[in-house]
Amino acid sequence: MANKEKLLASAQKYLSKGQIPKAIGEYQKLVGAFPKDVRNRQKLAELFSREKRNEEALTEYEAVAKHYTDTGFYLKSIAVYKQIQKIEPSRVDIYHSLAELNEKQGLIGNALTEYRNLISFYDKNGMHHDAIEVLQKMAALDPDNLNFSAKIAESLMASGRNEDALEKFQAIIETLAEKAEHIKVVKLYERFLEICPEEGTSRLPLARSLLKSGSPDKAIQVLKSLLKHLPEDPDINQCLTDAYVANQDFANARLTLNHLLKLKDDDLDLREYYLRICLDAGDVDRARDRFEEWKDTFIHAGRGTVLQDFHEELRGAFPGDPMVAGMFSAASRAVGDTAARDELDVAAVVSAESDEKPSTQKTLTAGLELDLDLDLEPSTVQAENAHTVAAAAETIAEKEVASVADVAEDIEIEIDIDLDDMDDFDLEFDEEDVFSDQDPVEKNEIKAAEEVDGVVFEEQELTQDEALDDAELQAFDTEAEGAGEGLSGIDTDELEGDEGLEELEEIEELDDLEELEELDELEALEGVEPRIADEPSGKIDSVVALDVDTELEEAEFYLQQGLFDDAERVVLALMEYRPEQPELLAKMAEINQGRQAAENESENTAFVDLMSDLQDDDLLAATDFLNALGGAAQGDDELSQKLVSELDSADTESHYNLGIAYKEMGLYDDAIAEFEKAAKDPVRHLDCTTLTGQCHMEAGATDAAMQAFKRGLTHEGITDQGRMILNFELGMLYQLNGQLLDALDYFQLVAEKDSFFRDVSVLIKNLRRELGLDDDSGDDGGPQGNRDRVSYV
Amino acid sequence: MSYLEHFGLGREPFSNAPDARFYFNSDQHSQALLRLMYAVDSNKGLAVLVGGVGTGKTTLARRMLDNLPESRYESSLLVMVHSGITPEWILTRIALQLGVVEPTGDRLKLLKQLYTRLLEIDDEGRRAVVLIDEAQMLQSRELMEEFRGLLNLEIPGKKLLNIVFFGLPELEDCLALDEPLAQRVAVKFHLKSMSVETTTSYVKHRLQIAGARQMLYDAEVIPLIHRYAGGVPRLINTISDNCLFEAYLCKMRKVDTRTAHRVAGDLGLLQQPLSELPRDKANNDLAEIESMLDRLEQKQ
């Protein structure tokens, strides 16, 4: 032991003389003789480091670090590894060791910082596989942090594993979308767009997020691009509709939704959406027609309130319109509002009570087939539904008249009636009476008598001129007898109306076809879907006219989406029948023009422009998402701080102790970082502030030290004792800095509270003497140097 | 045994003689100094500090002088002791204080000498500062005009001389004698009387500087002293000092309220505490107290 003390004394002696190599020699002897005394080894390492003998320093430091790790002194071990890192910053294993030790100590934030440093290193060196491994460790430490997942995806992408990257990326996007983090979604796409193929729907979330974050025009741009590959995708079309609506472009919204409805015809939500768009666009005529067409399906689905809402709006647009009034009846019936129904100015006269509740679906096919579907469900239908039947019959009659007007040849009427429990169904139309008077000015009556297993529809009277002028069909009385329980519905059971056909053939003889052509405009007809594909050549004009309108809308939709081939296909199909129709020619020209314009701009460029636009926007500037990981080496960024505060809040004591360890080893920056973390604990705040200031002081940064102490003084919860300590430290600092008057002030503040605090009285006395303020001779106390500056006049 | 020995004090804690050792850096004094230094450091020309009797003007003037190291400032404190001074007299004194060697008797030549000296100071990278204490004694328009002339000594974009007046509220009247000068006041600060809390810190501070090892007043006494003194430092000193003396005579280790009341009664303050008097009345009484204190000091 005596030898140890002798060696230590000798080493100290050399150190005090600045003879470092000799001191190293003495410490080497000490380490050799007492290898378990790790303090001597640590001192030896420090001396090697000071002498720039880095290899030897590293060897000794590693031995010390290992010793501390093995004995469970992780904080000390961390401090030693930090020293090693300082000497040799490129040692990857040290980052690993530091990360693991911090993790063991519960300092998750610090561990993540070390891992970040590693990732930065791996990234710079293109070691993506290693980076991914580290990222996976980080993700395990903080599984809720999507930054890690994003960085993993980025590394996968960088290493060419695009499929894996896309999978990871999509998982992140899904999570972000659930959290409604739309701006982050857009930001992420900025980085990952290249791995998202345009052929699928992988860019659909981008469009949705653009839409949600207030950039519908950009969303439309993305969606149009997607639509080129998947024109029939309902999700894309739905999103595109939403985007158009958000952009107040109701015309395109309606076209898109119209297209979507072809894909999802039975979707009542979409139908409701369609009606809403029509109304929003001010296209109330269309809204009314579609309302009429779809109302029964809403009622069947128990969504009568929707009808009522729409009806309210329509009634405002068409006051006194009998069709709208009829709708109101349907709407109010659907919601059981009999009082409202009583107020109804019923246009259609219901002459008989019926249990049938018909639903109509009209299909006009080649050769003018008129299909009538009547779903009769006695279990749900009330007697007062009869007027709806009447309305349906009116519609049929209208169709007949309209059709008749256009018929040239081969007229065939098909009436499909679905009867659940009926074997026999007979429907008679007395067209002869109806069309006997062909003078359009005179009243024409259409009488239809329908017998359905005892149920007779009769006295269907149509005043043709009124029908032409007002689209009103009145005096259509329906008498249903014995429909009873057995009549559950009438469906598409095709009946050849031989008699009817004969009579309709007579319509060829009608003189004034032009006038009858006006019937094309009848709303009832517009709802009839054409079957162009099946149409033989030589179709009647009315059908073609109908098809033209409908199909032109579809062509317009394709055109608006930049789907020129599809648009062209639709128009060409129409032109087969009407090659010279100006509308079609114009549309074709429009398509060609659009195509040419689009060819000048490649799709990729459009995307680049899009992302470029986004970057210019405040949209992306508003978030620095992922930037934290982008600058992985910077561990003190906002994200890191947030992480640390979230993860380490419960472990301020470890940070405090680690700070002490760093400070003892002269690692002031690291120590300060730890004290700042530990200062979040109110119990440790004052200590940490003081120690931070001391670290700055010892590092020679007096200004920073002053700031630290003064910041401590402004802390809300500071106690008198704490204030005294900080004032004393400030006094010491000012004295050290040669600002003696200021030093005196601070010491006096301390002495005011407790003149026996540390040696403040002695310090004050010495300062006063030094400043010439203290003068035992009892003069006026003015400083000696001021005497000649003071003059009495 | 003196009362200093009785209380274990090294020196009188409540002497009203100027003594930088007892400088008490109260918040308002600190604020005042900050502003006056700002005026000087930014070459504002003229700054004014106004305060009632005993509020610490002289102390602050000396403190400011201490804050003007010769390496950066050529500074001087002129204390006006009577009101009969002439413009030539004060000009000569300022020239001398700023380092003009052998100032001439001719006013114009003296001004030239002063200007040359000020340029030298400026060339040295220093600022010339003249502090005038008891400036309310500068009671003539000629004097004020002289100071205005001095403030005009400048080179393009820069004033060569900064002047700071310290004085009683009457100083405002003096400045009003020369309106252009009054308009040149760039910084003005009013010292007010102390609060109870500041008075407590002040008394403790003085005791500590005097070498007291413990508080020599009962806790209730300081608010009483504050009340009778109206928060005026000089009166606080007087009352506090008399209290200590009375306590010493009674062989007490601490001043109690009874002693404080008695002292206030002896000083004629008992019936109408100053803090409750109307302002004008208080000012008149302050003048009386001032003369009384002078008499007391003479007795000592």
PDB file of N, CA and C in Angstrom, chain A residues 694-738:
ATOM      1  N   GLN A 694     -22.519  25.810 -13.937  1.00  0.00           N
ATOM      2  CA  GLN A 694     -21.138  25.439 -13.561  1.00  0.00           C
ATOM      3  C   GLN A 694     -20.395  24.798 -14.730  1.00  0.00           C
ATOM      4  N   CYS A 695     -21.105  23.976 -15.467  1.00  0.00           N
ATOM      5  CA  CYS A 695     -20.477  23.353 -16.645  1.00  0.00           C
ATOM      6  C   CYS A 695     -20.014  24.442 -17.627  1.00  0.00           C
ATOM      7  N   HIS A 696     -20.904  25.401 -17.865  1.00  0.00           N
ATOM      8  CA  HIS A 696     -20.525  26.498 -18.768  1.00  0.00           C
ATOM      9  C   HIS A 696     -19.306  27.232 -18.213  1.00  0.00           C
ATOM     10  N   MET A 697     -19.349  27.450 -16.908  1.00  0.00           N
ATOM     11  CA  MET A 697     -18.233  28.155 -16.259  1.00  0.00           C
ATOM     12  C   MET A 697     -16.924  27.407 -16.467  1.00  0.00           C
ATOM     13  N   GLU A 698     -16.983  26.116 -16.159  1.00  0.00           N
ATOM     14  CA  GLU A 698     -15.771  25.310 -16.269  1.00  0.00           C
ATOM     15  C   GLU A 698     -15.299  25.194 -17.711  1.00  0.00           C
ATOM     16  N   ALA A 699     -16.270  25.290 -18.633  1.00  0.00           N
ATOM     17  CA  ALA A 699     -15.892  25.230 -20.042  1.00  0.00           C
ATOM     18  C   ALA A 699     -15.447  26.595 -20.558  1.00  0.00           C
ATOM     19  N   GLY A 700     -15.491  27.584 -19.682  1.00  0.00           N
ATOM     20  CA  GLY A 700     -15.014  28.920 -20.059  1.00  0.00           C
ATOM     21  C   GLY A 700     -16.065  29.760 -20.771  1.00  0.00           C
ATOM     22  N   ALA A 701     -17.308  29.279 -20.783  1.00  0.00           N
ATOM     23  CA  ALA A 701     -18.370  30.046 -21.456  1.00  0.00           C
ATOM     24  C   ALA A 701     -19.120  30.859 -20.408  1.00  0.00           C
ATOM     25  N   THR A 702     -18.523  31.992 -20.024  1.00  0.00           N
ATOM     26  CA  THR A 702     -19.108  32.746 -18.914  1.00  0.00           C
ATOM     27  C   THR A 702     -20.470  33.343 -19.269  1.00  0.00           C
ATOM     28  N   ASP A 703     -20.606  33.812 -20.496  1.00  0.00           N
ATOM     29  CA  ASP A 703     -21.904  34.386 -20.879  1.00  0.00           C
ATOM     30  C   ASP A 703     -23.015  33.353 -20.760  1.00  0.00           C
ATOM     31  N   ALA A 704     -22.718  32.172 -21.277  1.00  0.00           N
ATOM     32  CA  ALA A 704     -23.728  31.105 -21.205  1.00  0.00           C
ATOM     33  C   ALA A 704     -24.010  30.745 -19.752  1.00  0.00           C
ATOM     34  N   ALA A 705     -22.961  30.766 -18.935  1.00  0.00           N
ATOM     35  CA  ALA A 705     -23.139  30.452 -17.519  1.00  0.00           C
ATOM     36  C   ALA A 705     -24.050  31.482 -16.862  1.00  0.00           C
ATOM     37  N   MET A 706     -23.789  32.745 -17.160  1.00  0.00           N
ATOM     38  CA  MET A 706     -24.643  33.808 -16.586  1.00  0.00           C
ATOM     39  C   MET A 706     -26.084  33.611 -16.995  1.00  0.00           C
ATOM     40  N   GLN A 707     -26.251  33.329 -18.280  1.00  0.00           N
ATOM     41  CA  GLN A 707     -27.621  33.130 -18.775  1.00  0.00           C
ATOM     42  C   GLN A 707     -28.300  31.987 -18.040  1.00  0.00           C
ATOM     43  N   ALA A 708     -27.533  30.930 -17.829  1.00  0.00           N
ATOM     44  CA  ALA A 708     -28.113  29.759 -17.151  1.00  0.00           C
ATOM     45  C   ALA A 708     -28.545  30.123 -15.740  1.00  0.00           C
ATOM     46  N   PHE A 709     -27.661  30.816 -15.019  1.00  0.00           N
ATOM     47  CA  PHE A 709     -28.010  31.181 -13.639  1.00  0.00           C
ATOM     48  C   PHE A 709     -29.188  32.152 -13.610  1.00  0.00           C
ATOM     49  N   LYS A 710     -29.156  33.129 -14.509  1.00  0.00           N
ATOM     50  CA  LYS A 710     -30.238  34.118 -14.501  1.00  0.00           C
ATOM     51  C   LYS A 710     -31.564  33.484 -14.906  1.00  0.00           C
ATOM     52  N   ARG A 711     -31.462  32.524 -15.825  1.00  0.00           N
ATOM     53  CA  ARG A 711     -32.669  31.811 -16.210  1.00  0.00           C
ATOM     54  C   ARG A 711     -33.248  31.076 -15.001  1.00  0.00           C
ATOM     55  N   GLY A 712     -32.358  30.536 -14.211  1.00  0.00           N
ATOM     56  CA  GLY A 712     -32.779  29.843 -12.990  1.00  0.00           C
ATOM     57  C   GLY A 712     -33.502  30.789 -12.045  1.00  0.00           C
ATOM     58  N   LEU A 713     -33.024  32.031 -11.983  1.00  0.00           N
ATOM     59  CA  LEU A 713     -33.649  33.008 -11.077  1.00  0.00           C
ATOM     60  C   LEU A 713     -35.063  33.349 -11.505  1.00  0.00           C
ATOM     61  N   THR A 714     -35.327  33.225 -12.794  1.00  0.00           N
ATOM     62  CA  THR A 714     -36.678  33.571 -13.268  1.00  0.00           C
ATOM     63  C   THR A 714     -37.645  32.389 -13.169  1.00  0.00           C
ATOM     64  N   HIS A 715     -37.131  31.258 -12.751  1.00  0.00           N
ATOM     65  CA  HIS A 715     -38.018  30.080 -12.664  1.00  0.00           C
ATOM     66  C   HIS A 715     -39.114  30.319 -11.638  1.00  0.00           C
ATOM     67  N   GLU A 716     -40.317  29.951 -12.027  1.00  0.00           N
ATOM     68  CA  GLU A 716     -41.474  30.262 -11.182  1.00  0.00           C
ATOM     69  C   GLU A 716     -41.369  29.719  -9.758  1.00  0.00           C
ATOM     70  N   GLY A 717     -40.993  28.496  -9.669  1.00  0.00           N
ATOM     71  CA  GLY A 717     -41.053  27.842  -8.359  1.00  0.00           C
ATOM     72  C   GLY A 717     -39.792  28.001  -7.519  1.00  0.00           C
ATOM     73  N   ILE A 718     -38.979  28.939  -7.847  1.00  0.00           N
ATOM     74  CA  ILE A 718     -37.700  29.029  -7.125  1.00  0.00           C
ATOM     75  C   ILE A 718     -37.940  29.455  -5.673  1.00  0.00           C
ATOM     76  N   THR A 719     -37.209  28.805  -4.789  1.00  0.00           N
ATOM     77  CA  THR A 719     -37.347  29.110  -3.356  1.00  0.00           C
ATOM     78  C   THR A 719     -36.334  30.187  -2.979  1.00  0.00           C
ATOM     79  N   ASP A 720     -36.472  30.707  -1.768  1.00  0.00           N
ATOM     80  CA  ASP A 720     -35.497  31.701  -1.293  1.00  0.00           C
ATOM     81  C   ASP A 720     -34.102  31.099  -1.267  1.00  0.00           C
ATOM     82  N   GLN A 721     -34.062  29.848  -0.834  1.00  0.00           N
ATOM     83  CA  GLN A 721     -32.764  29.165  -0.765  1.00  0.00           C
ATOM     84  C   GLN A 721     -32.166  29.039  -2.176  1.00  0.00           C
ATOM     85  N   GLY A 722     -33.018  28.667  -3.108  1.00  0.00           N
ATOM     86  CA  GLY A 722     -32.553  28.523  -4.491  1.00  0.00           C
ATOM     87  C   GLY A 722     -32.078  29.849  -5.048  1.00  0.00           C
ATOM     88  N   ARG A 723     -32.816  30.890  -4.742  1.00  0.00           N
ATOM     89  CA  ARG A 723     -32.424  32.217  -5.219  1.00  0.00           C
ATOM     90  C   ARG A 723     -31.066  32.613  -4.644  1.00  0.00           C
ATOM     91  N   MET A 724     -30.886  32.281  -3.382  1.00  0.00           N
ATOM     92  CA  MET A 724     -29.620  32.627  -2.711  1.00  0.00           C
ATOM     93  C   MET A 724     -28.447  31.889  -3.388  1.00  0.00           C
ATOM     94  N   ILE A 725     -28.687  30.630  -3.681  1.00  0.00           N
ATOM     95  CA  ILE A 725     -27.621  29.832  -4.311  1.00  0.00           C
ATOM     96  C   ILE A 725     -27.240  30.428  -5.671  1.00  0.00           C
ATOM     97  N   LEU A 726     -28.262  30.738  -6.458  1.00  0.00           N
ATOM     98  CA  LEU A 726     -27.979  31.259  -7.799  1.00  0.00           C
ATOM     99  C   LEU A 726     -27.353  32.652  -7.741  1.00  0.00           C
ATOM    100  N   ASN A 727     -27.807  33.464  -6.809  1.00  0.00           N
ATOM    101  CA  ASN A 727     -27.180  34.789  -6.651  1.00  0.00           C
ATOM    102  C   ASN A 727     -25.700  34.636  -6.273  1.00  0.00           C
ATOM    103  N   PHE A 728     -25.451  33.683  -5.411  1.00  0.00           N
ATOM    104  CA  PHE A 728     -24.058  33.455  -5.011  1.00  0.00           C
ATOM    105  C   PHE A 728     -23.224  33.013  -6.218  1.00  0.00           C
ATOM    106  N   GLU A 729     -23.791  32.100  -7.004  1.00  0.00           N
ATOM    107  CA  GLU A 729     -23.064  31.618  -8.187  1.00  0.00           C
ATOM    108  C   GLU A 729     -22.805  32.770  -9.158  1.00  0.00           C
ATOM    109  N   LEU A 730     -23.812  33.617  -9.308  1.00  0.00           N
ATOM    110  CA  LEU A 730     -23.637  34.768 -10.204  1.00  0.00           C
ATOM    111  C   LEU A 730     -22.557  35.710  -9.672  1.00  0.00           C
ATOM    112  N   GLY A 731     -22.563  35.901  -8.346  1.00  0.00           N
ATOM    113  CA  GLY A 731     -21.519  36.730  -7.743  1.00  0.00           C
ATOM    114  C   GLY A 731     -20.143  36.159  -8.046  1.00  0.00           C
ATOM    115  N   MET A 732     -20.017  34.860  -7.892  1.00  0.00           N
ATOM    116  CA  MET A 732     -18.726  34.192  -8.157  1.00  0.00           C
ATOM    117  C   MET A 732     -18.326  34.377  -9.622  1.00  0.00           C
ATOM    118  N   LEU A 733     -19.319  34.241 -10.462  1.00  0.00           N
ATOM    119  CA  LEU A 733     -19.054  34.339 -11.896  1.00  0.00           C
ATOM    120  C   LEU A 733     -18.603  35.751 -12.289  1.00  0.00           C
ATOM    121  N   TYR A 734     -19.309  36.742 -11.766  1.00  0.00           N
ATOM    122  CA  TYR A 734     -18.928  38.123 -12.077  1.00  0.00           C
ATOM    123  C   TYR A 734     -17.546  38.450 -11.508  1.00  0.00           C
ATOM    124  N   GLN A 735     -17.286  37.922 -10.354  1.00  0.00           N
ATOM    125  CA  GLN A 735     -15.964  38.155  -9.757  1.00  0.00           C
ATOM    126  C   GLN A 735     -14.885  37.541 -10.649  1.00  0.00           C
ATOM    127  N   LEU A 736     -15.170  36.331 -11.111  1.00  0.00           N
ATOM    128  CA  LEU A 736     -14.230  35.634 -11.992  1.00  0.00           C
ATOM    129  C   LEU A 736     -14.017  36.419 -13.282  1.00  0.00           C
ATOM    130  N   ASN A 737     -15.087  37.075 -13.706  1.00  0.00           N
ATOM    131  CA  ASN A 737     -15.064  37.818 -14.961  1.00  0.00           C
ATOM    132  C   ASN A 737     -14.521  39.241 -14.795  1.00  0.00           C
ATOM    133  N   GLY A 738     -14.153  39.591 -13.571  1.00  0.00           N
ATOM    134  CA  GLY A 738     -13.604  40.919 -13.322  1.00  0.00           C
ATOM    135  C   GLY A 738     -14.655  42.007 -13.184  1.00  0.00           C
TER     136      GLY A 738
END
